[in-house]
Amino acid sequence: MGVRTPIYDDSNWYKKGETMVSGSVFYDGTVEHIDTETFCSKLQRSQSVSEVVDIVNGVSGFYAFIHNLEDKVIASVDHIRSIPLYYSTEEAIITDNPREIVGEVDPAYFAPVPEAEYLLTGYVTGKETLCPAVNTLEAGTLAIIDKDSGNINIEQHTEYHPSKPDKSDDLKNGQEELKQAISQAVERLCVVASDRPIYLLLSGGHDSKLILSELVKREYDPVVALSFGPPDNSDVTMSGTIADAVDVERKYVEYTGDTWDEWFRSDTRKEYCKLRHNMDFIPVHWAGPALSELDRRDELPDDAVFVSGQTIGSIGEHMPSKEQVRTRSELIDYILDNHYVLWGRNAELSSRMRDRIDRNLKTGDDLDFIPMYEQWEWKERQSKWMSQDGSMYSFFGYDWWFPLFDKEVLKAWENSPREDRRQKRALIDISETSFNQVANIGSALESGRPDLTDILKRRISRSPVGNIAGYVYQYYKQSQGFGSHPLGYEGMFGPGQPGEYYCGNQNHHSYIAMHAVDRMSFSPPDASGVPKDCELSIEKIRQLPRVTDRN
């Protein structure tokens, strides 16, 4: 029978014989780098499944690979699925892009339930994609495909097991382990970059500030901070203050409404979406206009290594309290109400989504459902969406590395006391300490502080008047119109958009999701596939039309 292993975009893959690798790794617990070519050679010498599994279990990095044995094909993605792989549900094919399995898919053939989930969350959960003929390897998994039968067996090589309630004697040890893991992760970044310029996407938050501080401690040179957005945006102004405080060069790209209009009309954006394909999560656009503009100005060196502050710690920003998730049913409701929110949903669709959440939840301690939530977010939101910035940097031809998504940072994070994980408290403490050690100004600089409006919204939503307040707030938002976004995303809309297709709860991700599945076009403006009442149902997904320009 044989197994097909086509690579759609071979610019980011190294091939030796019948072994293909994208990305690179380190030996666990070390800063000994195994570059792409060496990793490929190491895999190629492996003659059995057990040898390959031993290699995977002993490394940490950002990678995907496909390796041919005599009777099997083995493929794997890393602990955060930073470089996705896809396999056919109908024949023996594994690849980096669903187009190699199904060609140019007519969105009319998307499965309605996964599409509904995609529109509600921005991604498809579990192993499914929008197309029934295509599945994806989930985070931390390894696929073994038999060449004779085509049967596929999926094994888990890395899992996230967050610790249970805190023990007082674990507090100090947990934070020390996390500090050491972050320090090693930044050392690994320096090794990967190897004197090449590091371009760090610097916001006003704690995560990118931590990486910058650790690079400054190591006197790595050159480091360039990159920020973008409207000039009066708080992240933009704070990023300038942070960069000045540690005496690091900063490049800034102004975002306006015209910036997004030009980006969504551009051939560059269309080609990126075609390469990225949108099959299981919405395209990552936020840095696109900045990279395109700096590329146009010829201000980006060819050997730049891009870094962002995306972190496994952001799981803690959504962690429920024990009172909110006393039962599995309450946990399902919590996930539904906090993550399936880009559009409204009718009762039948809500029931279907609850079933999908339940199916993808692990079994666990019936007295403590918080770890089950954290595992769900790692496997779904983090690996399907938050870890996918690399696709944009790769598209523009640049290497990248994500220190705060390092596997050993993941392991240290899972061992941190729960209250240290909540709202990223441990990460924030480490970030502030590290920054104050290198900054030219003291602790008077406070970045990433919780927004008072967000705090009040959370507290009111959990109070007895939460439901009533929610309806009032939604009506108020609807009456005010879509308004503005800190990065100026409102510029993506065509004339008259979103107009009547805004009901108070939608954000830019809502419309990007509709755009990605051909329900909405920004240029020319067409929203005929969007429900005017902003509420999704399976029936509407089957009946509402597609628009002409899927890209």
mmCIF file with all atom_site columns, C-alpha atoms in Angstrom, residues 161-167 170-171 319 322 364-372 374 413-421:
data_model
loop_
_atom_site.group_PDB
_atom_site.id
_atom_site.type_symbol
_atom_site.label_atom_id
_atom_site.label_alt_id
_atom_site.label_comp_id
_atom_site.label_asym_id
_atom_site.label_entity_id
_atom_site.label_seq_id
_atom_site.pdbx_PDB_ins_code
_atom_site.Cartn_x
_atom_site.Cartn_y
_atom_site.Cartn_z
_atom_site.occupancy
_atom_site.B_iso_or_equiv
_atom_site.pdbx_formal_charge
_atom_site.auth_seq_id
_atom_site.auth_comp_id
_atom_site.auth_asym_id
_atom_site.auth_atom_id
_atom_site.pdbx_PDB_model_num
ATOM 1  C CA . HIS A 1 161 ? 0.125   17.505 34.280 1.00 0.00 ? 161 HIS A CA 1
ATOM 2  C CA . PRO A 1 162 ? -0.462  20.600 36.431 1.00 0.00 ? 162 PRO A CA 1
ATOM 3  C CA . SER A 1 163 ? 0.112   20.188 40.137 1.00 0.00 ? 163 SER A CA 1
ATOM 4  C CA . LYS A 1 164 ? -2.733  20.152 42.629 1.00 0.00 ? 164 LYS A CA 1
ATOM 5  C CA . PRO A 1 165 ? -3.318  22.613 45.510 1.00 0.00 ? 165 PRO A CA 1
ATOM 6  C CA . ASP A 1 166 ? -0.287  24.226 47.050 1.00 0.00 ? 166 ASP A CA 1
ATOM 7  C CA . LYS A 1 167 ? 1.881   22.935 49.840 1.00 0.00 ? 167 LYS A CA 1
ATOM 8  C CA . ASP A 1 170 ? 6.638   23.774 47.556 1.00 0.00 ? 170 ASP A CA 1
ATOM 9  C CA . LEU A 1 171 ? 6.291   27.531 46.979 1.00 0.00 ? 171 LEU A CA 1
ATOM 10 C CA . MET A 1 319 ? -7.926  29.383 35.276 1.00 0.00 ? 319 MET A CA 1
ATOM 11 C CA . LYS A 1 322 ? -12.676 25.758 42.536 1.00 0.00 ? 322 LYS A CA 1
ATOM 12 C CA . GLY A 1 364 ? -9.324  13.205 36.438 1.00 0.00 ? 364 GLY A CA 1
ATOM 13 C CA . ASP A 1 365 ? -9.969  13.836 40.090 1.00 0.00 ? 365 ASP A CA 1
ATOM 14 C CA . ASP A 1 366 ? -13.705 14.193 40.651 1.00 0.00 ? 366 ASP A CA 1
ATOM 15 C CA . LEU A 1 367 ? -12.941 16.471 43.594 1.00 0.00 ? 367 LEU A CA 1
ATOM 16 C CA . ASP A 1 368 ? -10.707 18.890 41.676 1.00 0.00 ? 368 ASP A CA 1
ATOM 17 C CA . PHE A 1 369 ? -11.495 19.872 38.100 1.00 0.00 ? 369 PHE A CA 1
ATOM 18 C CA . ILE A 1 370 ? -9.024  22.744 37.700 1.00 0.00 ? 370 ILE A CA 1
ATOM 19 C CA . PRO A 1 371 ? -6.190  20.510 36.356 1.00 0.00 ? 371 PRO A CA 1
ATOM 20 C CA . MET A 1 372 ? -8.618  19.155 33.760 1.00 0.00 ? 372 MET A CA 1
ATOM 21 C CA . GLU A 1 374 ? -5.551  23.483 32.357 1.00 0.00 ? 374 GLU A CA 1
ATOM 22 C CA . TRP A 1 413 ? 5.122   25.496 35.111 1.00 0.00 ? 413 TRP A CA 1
ATOM 23 C CA . GLU A 1 414 ? 3.128   22.343 35.773 1.00 0.00 ? 414 GLU A CA 1
ATOM 24 C CA . ASN A 1 415 ? 5.161   21.817 38.964 1.00 0.00 ? 415 ASN A CA 1
ATOM 25 C CA . SER A 1 416 ? 4.577   25.375 40.186 1.00 0.00 ? 416 SER A CA 1
ATOM 26 C CA . PRO A 1 417 ? 2.008   25.799 42.955 1.00 0.00 ? 417 PRO A CA 1
ATOM 27 C CA . ARG A 1 418 ? -1.448  26.471 41.617 1.00 0.00 ? 418 ARG A CA 1
ATOM 28 C CA . GLU A 1 419 ? -1.734  29.956 43.065 1.00 0.00 ? 419 GLU A CA 1
ATOM 29 C CA . ASP A 1 420 ? 1.604   30.822 41.457 1.00 0.00 ? 420 ASP A CA 1
ATOM 30 C CA . ARG A 1 421 ? 0.153   29.720 38.110 1.00 0.00 ? 421 ARG A CA 1
#
